[in-house]
Coordinates of C-alpha atoms in Angstrom, one line a residue:
X1 CA 100.8 -7.0 43.6
X2 CA 103.7 -5.7 46.0
X3 CA 105.4 -7.9 48.3
X4 CA 107.4 -7.2 51.4
X5 CA 110.1 -9.5 53.1
X6 CA 109.8 -9.1 57.3
X7 CA 112.1 -11.1 59.5
X8 CA 111.7 -11.1 63.5
X9 CA 113.3 -12.5 66.3
X10 CA 111.1 -13.9 68.9
X11 CA 112.0 -16.0 71.9
X12 CA 111.9 -19.9 71.7
X13 CA 110.3 -19.9 74.8
X14 CA 108.0 -16.9 75.3
X15 CA 107.7 -17.7 79.5
X16 CA 111.4 -16.7 79.1
X17 CA 111.8 -13.6 77.0
X18 CA 115.5 -13.0 77.4
X19 CA 116.4 -16.8 76.5
X20 CA 117.0 -18.2 73.0
X21 CA 115.6 -16.6 69.8
X22 CA 114.5 -17.8 66.7
X23 CA 113.4 -16.1 63.5
X24 CA 110.1 -16.2 62.0
X25 CA 109.7 -15.2 58.5
X26 CA 106.3 -13.5 57.1
X27 CA 105.5 -11.9 53.6
X28 CA 103.4 -8.6 53.4
X29 CA 100.7 -8.7 49.6
X30 CA 99.4 -5.3 48.9
X31 CA 97.2 -5.1 46.0
X32 CA 98.8 -2.9 43.1
X33 CA 95.5 -1.0 43.0
X34 CA 96.4 0.9 46.5
X35 CA 99.4 3.6 46.3
X36 CA 102.4 2.9 48.7
X37 CA 100.2 5.9 50.4
X38 CA 97.6 4.5 50.6
X39 CA 98.6 1.1 51.6
X40 CA 100.0 2.2 54.9
X41 CA 96.7 3.3 55.8
X42 CA 95.3 -0.1 55.4
X43 CA 94.3 -2.4 58.2
X44 CA 96.0 -5.7 58.6
X45 CA 95.0 -9.4 57.9
X46 CA 97.1 -12.3 59.3
X47 CA 96.4 -15.5 57.2
X48 CA 97.1 -18.6 59.4
X49 CA 97.3 -21.4 57.0
X50 CA 97.0 -25.2 57.6
X51 CA 99.3 -27.4 58.8
X52 CA 100.5 -28.3 61.3
X53 CA 104.0 -27.6 59.4
X54 CA 103.0 -25.9 56.5
X55 CA 104.7 -22.4 55.3
X56 CA 103.0 -19.2 54.2
X57 CA 101.4 -19.7 50.9
X58 CA 103.4 -18.2 48.0
X59 CA 100.9 -16.3 46.0
X60 CA 102.1 -16.1 42.0
X61 CA 99.3 -13.4 42.1
X62 CA 96.2 -12.0 44.2
X63 CA 93.8 -14.6 43.3
X64 CA 90.5 -16.1 45.0
X65 CA 90.3 -15.0 49.1
X66 CA 93.7 -13.0 48.8
X67 CA 92.4 -11.1 46.0
X68 CA 89.2 -10.4 47.7
X69 CA 90.8 -9.5 51.3
X70 CA 93.3 -7.4 49.4
X71 CA 90.7 -4.6 48.4
X72 CA 90.6 -3.6 52.2
X73 CA 93.6 -5.1 53.8
X74 CA 97.5 -5.6 53.6
X75 CA 97.9 -9.4 54.0
X76 CA 100.4 -11.0 56.1
X77 CA 101.4 -14.3 54.9
X78 CA 103.3 -16.2 58.2
X79 CA 105.8 -19.0 57.8
X80 CA 104.7 -20.2 61.2
X81 CA 107.8 -21.6 63.3
X82 CA 109.8 -24.4 62.0
X83 CA 108.4 -24.0 58.1
X84 CA 109.4 -22.3 55.4
X85 CA 112.5 -19.4 56.2
X86 CA 111.4 -19.4 60.0
X87 CA 114.2 -21.3 61.8
X88 CA 113.1 -24.8 60.0
X89 CA 112.9 -27.5 62.3
X90 CA 113.9 -31.0 59.9
X91 CA 116.0 -33.8 59.6
X92 CA 118.8 -31.6 58.6
X93 CA 118.3 -28.9 61.5
X94 CA 117.0 -30.5 64.7
X95 CA 119.9 -32.6 65.2
X96 CA 121.9 -29.8 65.8
X97 CA 119.5 -29.4 69.2
X98 CA 121.4 -32.5 70.3
X99 CA 119.8 -36.0 71.3
X100 CA 116.8 -37.0 70.4
X101 CA 115.6 -36.2 74.3
X102 CA 116.9 -32.5 73.3
X103 CA 115.6 -32.0 70.1
X104 CA 111.7 -33.3 71.4
X105 CA 112.2 -30.6 74.3
X106 CA 113.1 -28.4 71.9
X107 CA 109.4 -29.2 69.3
X108 CA 107.5 -28.7 72.6
X109 CA 107.4 -25.1 71.7
X110 CA 106.0 -25.2 68.2
X111 CA 102.3 -25.9 69.2
X112 CA 99.7 -23.1 68.6
X113 CA 100.2 -21.4 71.9
X114 CA 104.3 -20.2 70.5
X115 CA 102.8 -19.3 67.1
X116 CA 100.3 -17.1 69.0
X117 CA 102.7 -15.3 71.2
X118 CA 104.5 -14.9 67.5
X119 CA 101.7 -13.3 66.0
X120 CA 100.8 -10.9 68.9
X121 CA 105.3 -9.9 69.4
X122 CA 104.9 -9.1 65.3
X123 CA 101.8 -7.4 65.5
X124 CA 103.3 -5.0 68.3
X125 CA 106.4 -5.1 66.7
X126 CA 104.8 -3.4 63.3
X127 CA 102.9 -1.0 65.5
X128 CA 99.4 -2.5 64.3
X129 CA 95.7 -2.0 65.7
X130 CA 94.0 -5.5 66.8
X131 CA 94.3 -7.2 63.3
X132 CA 91.8 -9.5 61.3
X133 CA 93.0 -12.9 61.5
X134 CA 91.4 -15.7 59.0
X135 CA 92.8 -19.7 59.8
X136 CA 91.7 -22.0 57.4
X137 CA 92.1 -25.8 59.0
X138 CA 94.9 -25.7 61.5
X139 CA 95.2 -22.0 61.1
X140 CA 91.5 -22.0 62.9
X141 CA 92.9 -24.2 65.5
X142 CA 95.4 -21.5 66.1
X143 CA 92.6 -18.7 65.8
X144 CA 90.7 -20.5 68.8
X145 CA 94.1 -20.0 70.6
X146 CA 94.5 -16.3 70.0
X147 CA 90.9 -16.1 71.3
X148 CA 91.8 -17.8 74.8
X149 CA 95.2 -16.2 75.6
X150 CA 95.4 -12.7 73.0
X151 CA 91.8 -11.7 72.2
X152 CA 93.3 -8.2 73.0
X153 CA 94.8 -8.4 69.5
X154 CA 92.0 -9.5 67.5
X155 CA 89.4 -7.5 65.9
X156 CA 87.7 -10.2 64.2
X157 CA 88.2 -13.8 63.3
X158 CA 87.4 -15.8 60.3
X159 CA 87.8 -19.5 60.2
X160 CA 87.2 -21.9 57.0
X161 CA 87.5 -25.7 58.1
X162 CA 89.0 -25.3 61.4
X163 CA 87.4 -25.5 64.7
X164 CA 89.3 -27.8 67.0
X165 CA 87.7 -29.7 69.6
X166 CA 88.7 -28.0 72.9
X167 CA 88.4 -30.9 75.1
X168 CA 89.4 -34.5 75.4
X169 CA 91.6 -37.1 73.8
X170 CA 92.9 -37.6 70.3
X171 CA 90.9 -40.6 69.9
X172 CA 87.5 -39.1 69.6
X173 CA 89.1 -37.2 67.0
X174 CA 89.9 -40.1 65.0
X175 CA 87.0 -42.1 65.7
X176 CA 84.6 -39.3 63.9
X177 CA 87.3 -38.6 61.0
X178 CA 87.5 -42.5 60.7
X179 CA 84.0 -42.8 60.1
X180 CA 83.9 -39.8 57.8
X181 CA 86.7 -41.0 55.6
X182 CA 84.8 -44.3 55.4
X183 CA 81.9 -42.5 53.9
X184 CA 84.0 -40.4 51.4
X185 CA 85.5 -43.6 50.1
X186 CA 82.1 -45.3 49.5
X187 CA 80.8 -41.8 47.8
X188 CA 84.2 -41.8 45.6
X189 CA 83.9 -45.7 44.5
X190 CA 80.5 -45.2 44.1
X191 CA 81.1 -42.5 41.5
X192 CA 84.0 -44.2 39.8
X193 CA 83.3 -48.6 40.6
X194 CA 86.2 -49.4 38.2
X195 CA 88.7 -47.5 40.6
X196 CA 87.7 -50.0 43.7
X197 CA 89.3 -53.0 41.8
X198 CA 92.2 -50.9 40.9
X199 CA 92.8 -49.9 44.4
X200 CA 92.7 -53.8 45.1
X201 CA 94.8 -54.5 42.2
X202 CA 97.3 -52.1 43.6
X203 CA 97.1 -53.3 47.0
X204 CA 97.3 -57.1 45.8
X205 CA 100.3 -56.3 43.6
X206 CA 102.3 -54.1 46.4
X207 CA 102.1 -57.2 48.7
X208 CA 103.6 -59.5 46.0
X209 CA 106.2 -57.4 44.4
X210 CA 108.5 -54.8 45.7
X211 CA 107.9 -51.3 44.1
X212 CA 110.3 -48.3 44.8
X213 CA 109.7 -44.6 44.9
X214 CA 111.8 -42.1 42.8
X215 CA 113.6 -41.2 46.2
X216 CA 114.6 -45.0 46.6
X217 CA 111.6 -45.3 49.4
X218 CA 109.5 -48.6 49.4
X219 CA 105.8 -48.3 48.2
X220 CA 103.8 -50.5 50.4
X221 CA 100.1 -50.5 50.8
X222 CA 99.5 -48.2 53.9
X223 CA 101.7 -45.8 52.0
X224 CA 99.6 -46.2 48.6
X225 CA 96.4 -45.8 50.8
X226 CA 97.8 -42.2 51.4
X227 CA 96.4 -41.2 48.3
X228 CA 93.2 -40.9 49.8
X229 CA 94.4 -37.2 50.8
X230 CA 92.6 -36.7 47.6
X231 CA 89.4 -37.2 49.1
X232 CA 89.6 -34.1 51.1
X233 CA 88.9 -32.0 48.2
X234 CA 85.7 -30.8 46.5
X235 CA 86.6 -31.0 42.9
X236 CA 90.4 -32.3 43.5
X237 CA 88.8 -35.5 44.2
X238 CA 88.7 -36.0 40.7
X239 CA 92.3 -35.9 40.5
X240 CA 92.5 -39.4 42.4
X241 CA 90.8 -41.3 39.4
X242 CA 93.4 -39.6 37.1
X243 CA 96.1 -40.8 39.1
X244 CA 94.7 -44.3 39.2
X245 CA 93.6 -44.9 35.4
X246 CA 97.2 -45.5 34.3
X247 CA 98.8 -46.7 37.6
X248 CA 99.9 -50.1 35.9
X249 CA 102.3 -50.4 32.3
X250 CA 103.3 -53.8 31.0
X251 CA 107.3 -54.8 30.8
X252 CA 109.1 -57.8 30.0
X253 CA 108.4 -58.9 33.6
X254 CA 104.5 -58.2 33.5
X255 CA 103.1 -55.5 34.8
X256 CA 104.5 -53.0 37.0
X257 CA 103.5 -49.9 38.4
X258 CA 104.5 -47.1 36.0
X259 CA 106.8 -44.6 36.1
X260 CA 104.2 -41.8 36.1
X261 CA 102.0 -43.1 38.8
X262 CA 105.1 -43.6 41.2
X263 CA 106.2 -39.8 40.5
X264 CA 102.8 -38.6 41.6
X265 CA 102.9 -41.1 44.7
X266 CA 106.0 -40.1 45.8
X267 CA 104.9 -36.6 46.2
X268 CA 101.9 -37.7 48.0
X269 CA 103.0 -39.6 50.4
X270 CA 106.4 -38.1 51.7
X271 CA 106.7 -35.2 54.2
X272 CA 109.8 -34.1 53.4
X273 CA 108.4 -30.5 52.1
X274 CA 106.6 -30.3 55.9
X275 CA 108.0 -33.1 58.4
X276 CA 106.5 -30.9 61.5
X277 CA 103.3 -32.4 60.1
X278 CA 104.0 -35.7 61.1
X279 CA 105.8 -35.0 63.8
X280 CA 103.4 -32.4 65.7
X281 CA 100.3 -33.7 64.2
X282 CA 98.6 -35.2 67.2
X283 CA 100.5 -32.9 69.4
X284 CA 97.7 -30.4 68.3
X285 CA 95.1 -32.5 69.9
X286 CA 97.2 -32.8 73.6
X287 CA 96.2 -30.9 76.7
X288 CA 97.1 -32.9 79.8
X289 CA 98.1 -36.3 78.3
X290 CA 99.9 -38.5 76.3
X291 CA 98.4 -38.7 72.2
X292 CA 100.3 -41.9 72.4
X293 CA 99.8 -42.4 68.4
X294 CA 95.9 -42.1 68.7
X295 CA 95.2 -42.6 65.3
X296 CA 96.9 -46.4 65.3
X297 CA 95.3 -47.3 68.5
X298 CA 91.3 -46.4 66.9
X299 CA 92.3 -47.8 63.5
X300 CA 92.1 -51.1 65.7
X301 CA 88.4 -50.2 65.9
X302 CA 88.1 -50.0 61.9
X303 CA 89.6 -52.8 60.0
X304 CA 88.3 -51.5 56.7
X305 CA 91.3 -49.6 56.7
X306 CA 94.3 -52.1 57.3
X307 CA 96.0 -52.8 54.6
X308 CA 96.1 -56.3 54.4
X309 CA 92.8 -56.8 53.9
X310 CA 91.1 -57.4 50.2
X311 CA 89.7 -54.3 49.4
X312 CA 91.4 -51.5 51.6
X313 CA 89.9 -48.1 52.0
X314 CA 92.2 -45.2 51.4
X315 CA 93.1 -42.9 54.7
X316 CA 93.0 -39.3 55.5
X317 CA 95.4 -37.2 57.2
X318 CA 96.1 -39.8 60.2
X319 CA 99.8 -39.9 61.1
X320 CA 101.5 -43.5 61.9
X321 CA 104.4 -44.3 63.8
X322 CA 105.4 -46.5 60.1
X323 CA 105.6 -43.1 58.5
X324 CA 108.8 -42.7 60.7
X325 CA 110.6 -46.1 59.4
X326 CA 109.2 -45.8 55.6
X327 CA 109.7 -42.0 54.9
X328 CA 113.5 -41.3 54.2
X329 CA 112.5 -37.2 55.5
X330 CA 111.2 -38.6 58.8
X331 CA 113.4 -41.8 59.9
X332 CA 116.1 -39.8 61.3
X333 CA 113.5 -38.6 63.4
X334 CA 111.8 -41.8 64.3
X335 CA 112.7 -41.7 68.3
X336 CA 112.0 -37.8 68.4
X337 CA 108.2 -38.6 67.4
X338 CA 108.3 -41.4 69.9
X339 CA 109.0 -38.9 72.3
X340 CA 106.6 -36.6 71.6
X341 CA 103.7 -39.2 71.5
X342 CA 104.9 -40.4 74.9
X343 CA 104.9 -36.9 76.5
X344 CA 102.2 -36.6 79.1
X345 CA 102.0 -32.9 80.3
X346 CA 101.3 -31.0 77.4
X347 CA 100.0 -27.3 78.5
X348 CA 95.9 -26.3 77.6
X349 CA 95.8 -24.7 74.0
X350 CA 92.6 -23.0 74.8
X351 CA 91.1 -20.8 77.8
X352 CA 87.3 -22.4 77.9
X353 CA 86.3 -19.4 80.4
X354 CA 87.5 -16.6 77.7
X355 CA 86.1 -18.3 74.5
X356 CA 82.7 -18.5 76.7
X357 CA 83.0 -15.0 77.5
X358 CA 84.7 -13.3 74.3
X359 CA 83.3 -10.2 72.7
X360 CA 85.5 -10.7 69.8
X361 CA 83.4 -11.3 66.3
X362 CA 83.6 -14.7 65.0
X363 CA 82.6 -16.3 61.7
X364 CA 83.3 -19.7 61.0
X365 CA 82.7 -21.8 57.7
X366 CA 81.7 -25.3 58.5
X367 CA 82.0 -28.3 55.6
X368 CA 79.3 -30.9 56.6
X369 CA 81.1 -34.0 55.3
X370 CA 84.5 -32.5 55.8
X371 CA 86.7 -35.9 56.7
X372 CA 89.6 -33.9 58.3
X373 CA 87.6 -31.6 60.6
X374 CA 84.6 -33.2 61.8
X375 CA 81.5 -31.3 61.6
X376 CA 79.9 -32.6 64.9
X377 CA 83.1 -31.9 67.0
X378 CA 83.1 -28.3 64.9
X379 CA 79.6 -27.9 66.1
X380 CA 80.2 -28.7 69.6
X381 CA 83.2 -25.8 69.7
X382 CA 80.8 -23.1 67.9
X383 CA 78.6 -24.2 70.8
X384 CA 81.7 -22.9 73.3
X385 CA 82.2 -19.4 71.7
X386 CA 80.4 -16.9 72.7
X387 CA 78.5 -15.3 69.5
X388 CA 80.3 -17.5 67.2
X389 CA 78.2 -17.3 64.1
X390 CA 78.9 -20.4 61.8
X391 CA 77.5 -21.1 58.0
X392 CA 77.7 -25.0 57.6
X393 CA 77.4 -25.9 53.8
X394 CA 77.7 -29.2 52.1
X395 CA 78.9 -27.1 48.7
X396 CA 82.7 -27.6 49.6
X397 CA 84.9 -29.6 51.6
X398 CA 88.0 -29.0 53.6
X399 CA 89.8 -27.1 50.5
X400 CA 86.6 -25.2 50.1
X401 CA 88.9 -21.8 50.0
X402 CA 90.7 -23.3 47.2
X403 CA 87.5 -23.7 45.2
X404 CA 85.7 -20.5 45.7
X405 CA 87.7 -18.4 48.4
X406 CA 86.6 -14.9 47.4
X407 CA 83.0 -15.6 48.0
X408 CA 83.9 -17.4 51.3
X409 CA 86.3 -14.9 52.3
X410 CA 83.3 -12.4 51.3
X411 CA 80.9 -14.4 53.3
X412 CA 82.6 -15.0 56.8
X413 CA 83.8 -11.5 56.6
X414 CA 80.6 -9.8 56.1
X415 CA 79.1 -12.4 59.4
X416 CA 81.8 -10.7 61.4
X417 CA 80.8 -7.2 60.7
X418 CA 77.3 -7.6 60.8
X419 CA 77.9 -9.3 64.0
X420 CA 79.2 -5.9 65.0
X421 CA 77.0 -3.6 63.5

């Protein structure tokens, strides 16, 4: 493959185009099967990755969906604003903005509406015709915002595991996903019944014995429960069993959690690499009202997830206030997170009338048992978008494109193209 790095200057606030600017980075990927001259004639495909707060994928080589896409497209991999090389926002850079309130105000410009405005500015700078966009997970949320506010920039839209709820409070998202995560726990412990006792044993141990992760931060029961992120995978779920199988080691002071286990857990429970995920996660559901730590509120209706019960369930992607007390990468941003949770005047992220009248071809994969983006809410959204074609499957989970991305991409593109044939 060949790559080209692009840096763009865009307004911090697109409503004030003459005001402050930030940098947005994107990397172009082209298959070496195309000559440079041929590549210049290829249409663009913009990939919008999951998150929020995740930088664009760094491909060591083309494979899976990117290999399939590179046959016919120039791929543009965007570092969404605040991530990667795009004016990163984290515990080091945010204090440069000033007070906690100044930092929170700055971050109000880091949602899907701003990401879409960045993408349109980039498309125009590149001189590109309406392009194809491919949104995975949160990238699909952004794709729906794109369809709402800048459909003129779109040729076709592909979405995997990313049909966001268009209305309603964040609470109903977590009411649905807590049930999905509970069912996935039951399925997992049915496959590995010995792991049920291992999880219980680790929880008991952490209540009685302080354990510290390699970064010096505490490993609490609630942080340990975050290893449930593995449950959102199709084949990756088995990696949870491999994590748990050597959790304990013998020491002169009795059994303790092993260094191997603690090092792996550290990588799963810190948001050092993507602090915007924790800061902005609930805001992606915020429209006209405060999210106010919705996952924590809904948790009260699902006591099986509480860290103090004898057999706690493992959790999904929910974000809680204690993230900002126990993660060193987030602790300096605790007050900022609280201000964002209190914000009650979030602008709309979707235009329901434009979605109901869109003529842009849209094809979406909906995963029946997805624990992160609920199937029922996804189908509700699909019905609200004119002409949106759904491929529902129980063969994959949320990370389906990591398992068979080439086939999934090909199927969705075929569906979108058939819509216009």
